[in-house]
């Protein structure tokens, strides 16, 4: 079930679904020069992804740890999609970032730690550029 959800989400992110299969925010597009606010939930999930990726030793040949990290990151992205409550333009800005992170996670699950981590880190950098952290409560 989770694998199917991930595949559907990738299809949404990369536009591989038929035209009549609309995502709720499909018509929105990110605005140039805007920094969006990440709510606490989103920020927490992105921190989990960052901590998981940063804990990887990309020179290690421990496939089990690499695959486990890929699985954990995929599950975290799935939870982001399930709980997303962003405005349409912020949502549209977030989806390509999550798509890139999922690509990296899939590479990790295939044992490609260096390339997978590179994609994940690139996605995280984009997130930090486009989203400001949630204000402390």
CSV table of C-alpha atoms in Angstrom, one decimal:
chain,number,residue,atom,x,y,z
A,1,UNK,CA,0.0,0.0,0.0
A,2,UNK,CA,2.7,2.5,0.9
A,3,UNK,CA,4.7,1.6,-2.2
A,4,UNK,CA,1.6,2.3,-4.3
A,5,UNK,CA,1.1,5.6,-2.4
A,6,UNK,CA,4.7,6.6,-3.2
A,7,UNK,CA,4.3,5.7,-6.9
A,8,UNK,CA,1.1,7.7,-7.1
A,9,UNK,CA,2.7,10.7,-5.4
A,10,UNK,CA,5.7,10.5,-7.7
A,11,UNK,CA,3.3,10.5,-10.7
A,12,UNK,CA,1.5,13.5,-9.3
A,13,UNK,CA,4.8,15.4,-8.7
A,14,UNK,CA,6.1,14.6,-12.2
A,15,UNK,CA,2.8,15.0,-14.0
A,16,UNK,CA,2.6,11.3,-15.1
A,17,UNK,CA,-1.1,11.0,-14.3
A,18,UNK,CA,-3.7,11.5,-17.0
A,19,UNK,CA,-5.0,15.1,-17.4
A,20,UNK,CA,-8.4,14.2,-15.7
A,21,UNK,CA,-6.6,12.9,-12.5
A,22,UNK,CA,-6.3,16.3,-10.8
A,23,UNK,CA,-4.4,16.9,-7.6
A,24,UNK,CA,-6.2,19.4,-5.3
A,25,UNK,CA,-3.6,22.1,-5.9
A,26,UNK,CA,-2.6,21.3,-9.5
A,27,UNK,CA,-3.6,24.7,-10.9
A,28,UNK,CA,-1.4,26.6,-8.4
A,29,UNK,CA,2.1,27.4,-9.1
A,30,UNK,CA,4.9,28.7,-6.9
A,31,UNK,CA,5.6,32.4,-6.8
A,32,UNK,CA,9.1,33.7,-7.7
A,33,UNK,CA,10.9,35.4,-4.9
A,34,UNK,CA,8.6,34.3,-2.1
A,35,UNK,CA,9.7,32.4,1.0
A,36,UNK,CA,6.8,30.3,2.3
A,37,UNK,CA,6.2,29.4,5.9
A,38,UNK,CA,6.6,25.8,7.0
A,39,UNK,CA,4.2,24.8,9.8
A,40,UNK,CA,5.6,22.9,12.7
A,41,UNK,CA,4.5,19.6,11.4
A,42,UNK,CA,6.2,20.0,8.0
A,43,UNK,CA,9.4,21.4,9.6
A,44,UNK,CA,9.5,18.4,12.0
A,45,UNK,CA,9.3,16.0,9.1
A,46,UNK,CA,11.9,17.8,7.1
A,47,UNK,CA,14.2,17.8,10.1
A,48,UNK,CA,13.7,14.0,10.3
A,49,UNK,CA,14.7,13.7,6.7
A,50,UNK,CA,17.8,15.8,7.2
A,51,UNK,CA,18.9,14.0,10.3
A,52,UNK,CA,18.4,10.6,8.6
A,53,UNK,CA,20.4,11.7,5.5
A,54,UNK,CA,23.1,13.3,7.6
A,55,UNK,CA,23.5,10.2,9.7
A,56,UNK,CA,24.5,8.2,6.6
A,57,UNK,CA,28.1,7.4,5.9
A,58,UNK,CA,28.1,7.8,2.2
A,59,UNK,CA,31.4,5.9,1.9
A,60,UNK,CA,30.1,3.0,3.9
A,61,UNK,CA,29.2,-0.3,2.1
A,62,UNK,CA,26.5,-1.1,4.7
A,63,UNK,CA,23.6,-1.7,2.3
A,64,UNK,CA,21.2,-2.5,5.1
A,65,UNK,CA,21.7,0.9,6.8
A,66,UNK,CA,21.5,2.7,3.4
A,67,UNK,CA,18.3,0.9,2.4
A,68,UNK,CA,16.9,1.5,5.9
A,69,UNK,CA,17.5,5.2,5.6
A,70,UNK,CA,15.9,5.2,2.2
A,71,UNK,CA,12.8,3.5,3.6
A,72,UNK,CA,12.6,5.9,6.5
A,73,UNK,CA,12.9,8.9,4.3
A,74,UNK,CA,10.2,7.5,1.9
A,75,UNK,CA,7.9,6.9,4.9
A,76,UNK,CA,8.5,10.4,6.1
A,77,UNK,CA,7.7,12.0,2.7
A,78,UNK,CA,4.5,9.8,2.6
A,79,UNK,CA,3.5,11.3,5.9
A,80,UNK,CA,4.1,14.8,4.6
A,81,UNK,CA,1.8,14.2,1.7
A,82,UNK,CA,-0.8,12.7,3.9
A,83,UNK,CA,-0.8,15.6,6.3
A,84,UNK,CA,-0.1,18.5,4.0
A,85,UNK,CA,-2.1,21.7,4.9
A,86,UNK,CA,-0.2,24.3,2.9
A,87,UNK,CA,-1.7,27.0,0.8
A,88,UNK,CA,-1.9,26.0,-2.9
A,89,UNK,CA,1.1,28.0,-4.1
A,90,UNK,CA,3.3,26.8,-1.2
A,91,UNK,CA,2.1,23.3,-1.9
A,92,UNK,CA,3.1,23.7,-5.5
A,93,UNK,CA,6.6,24.8,-4.4
A,94,UNK,CA,7.0,21.9,-2.0
A,95,UNK,CA,6.0,19.0,-4.4
A,96,UNK,CA,9.1,19.2,-6.7
A,97,UNK,CA,11.3,19.3,-3.6
A,98,UNK,CA,9.7,16.2,-2.2
A,99,UNK,CA,9.9,14.5,-5.6
A,100,UNK,CA,13.7,15.1,-5.6
A,101,UNK,CA,13.9,13.8,-2.0
A,102,UNK,CA,11.9,10.7,-3.0
A,103,UNK,CA,14.3,10.1,-6.0
A,104,UNK,CA,17.2,10.2,-3.6
A,105,UNK,CA,15.4,7.9,-1.1
A,106,UNK,CA,14.8,5.4,-3.9
A,107,UNK,CA,18.5,5.5,-4.9
A,108,UNK,CA,19.3,4.8,-1.2
A,109,UNK,CA,17.0,1.8,-1.2
A,110,UNK,CA,19.0,0.5,-4.2
A,111,UNK,CA,22.2,0.9,-2.2
A,112,UNK,CA,23.4,4.0,-4.0
A,113,UNK,CA,24.3,6.0,-0.9
A,114,UNK,CA,26.4,8.8,-2.5
A,115,UNK,CA,24.0,9.6,-5.4
A,116,UNK,CA,20.9,9.2,-3.2
A,117,UNK,CA,22.3,11.4,-0.4
A,118,UNK,CA,23.3,14.1,-3.0
A,119,UNK,CA,19.7,14.3,-4.3
A,120,UNK,CA,18.3,14.4,-0.8
A,121,UNK,CA,20.7,17.2,0.3
A,122,UNK,CA,19.9,19.1,-2.9
A,123,UNK,CA,16.2,18.9,-2.1
A,124,UNK,CA,16.8,19.9,1.5
A,125,UNK,CA,18.7,23.0,0.3
A,126,UNK,CA,15.8,24.0,-2.0
A,127,UNK,CA,13.5,23.6,1.0
A,128,UNK,CA,15.6,25.9,3.2
A,129,UNK,CA,15.7,28.4,0.4
A,130,UNK,CA,11.9,28.4,-0.3
A,131,UNK,CA,10.5,27.8,3.2
A,132,UNK,CA,11.2,29.6,6.5
A,133,UNK,CA,10.9,27.6,9.7
A,134,UNK,CA,7.7,27.7,11.7
A,135,UNK,CA,7.7,30.4,14.4
A,136,UNK,CA,8.5,29.0,17.8
A,137,UNK,CA,5.3,28.4,19.9
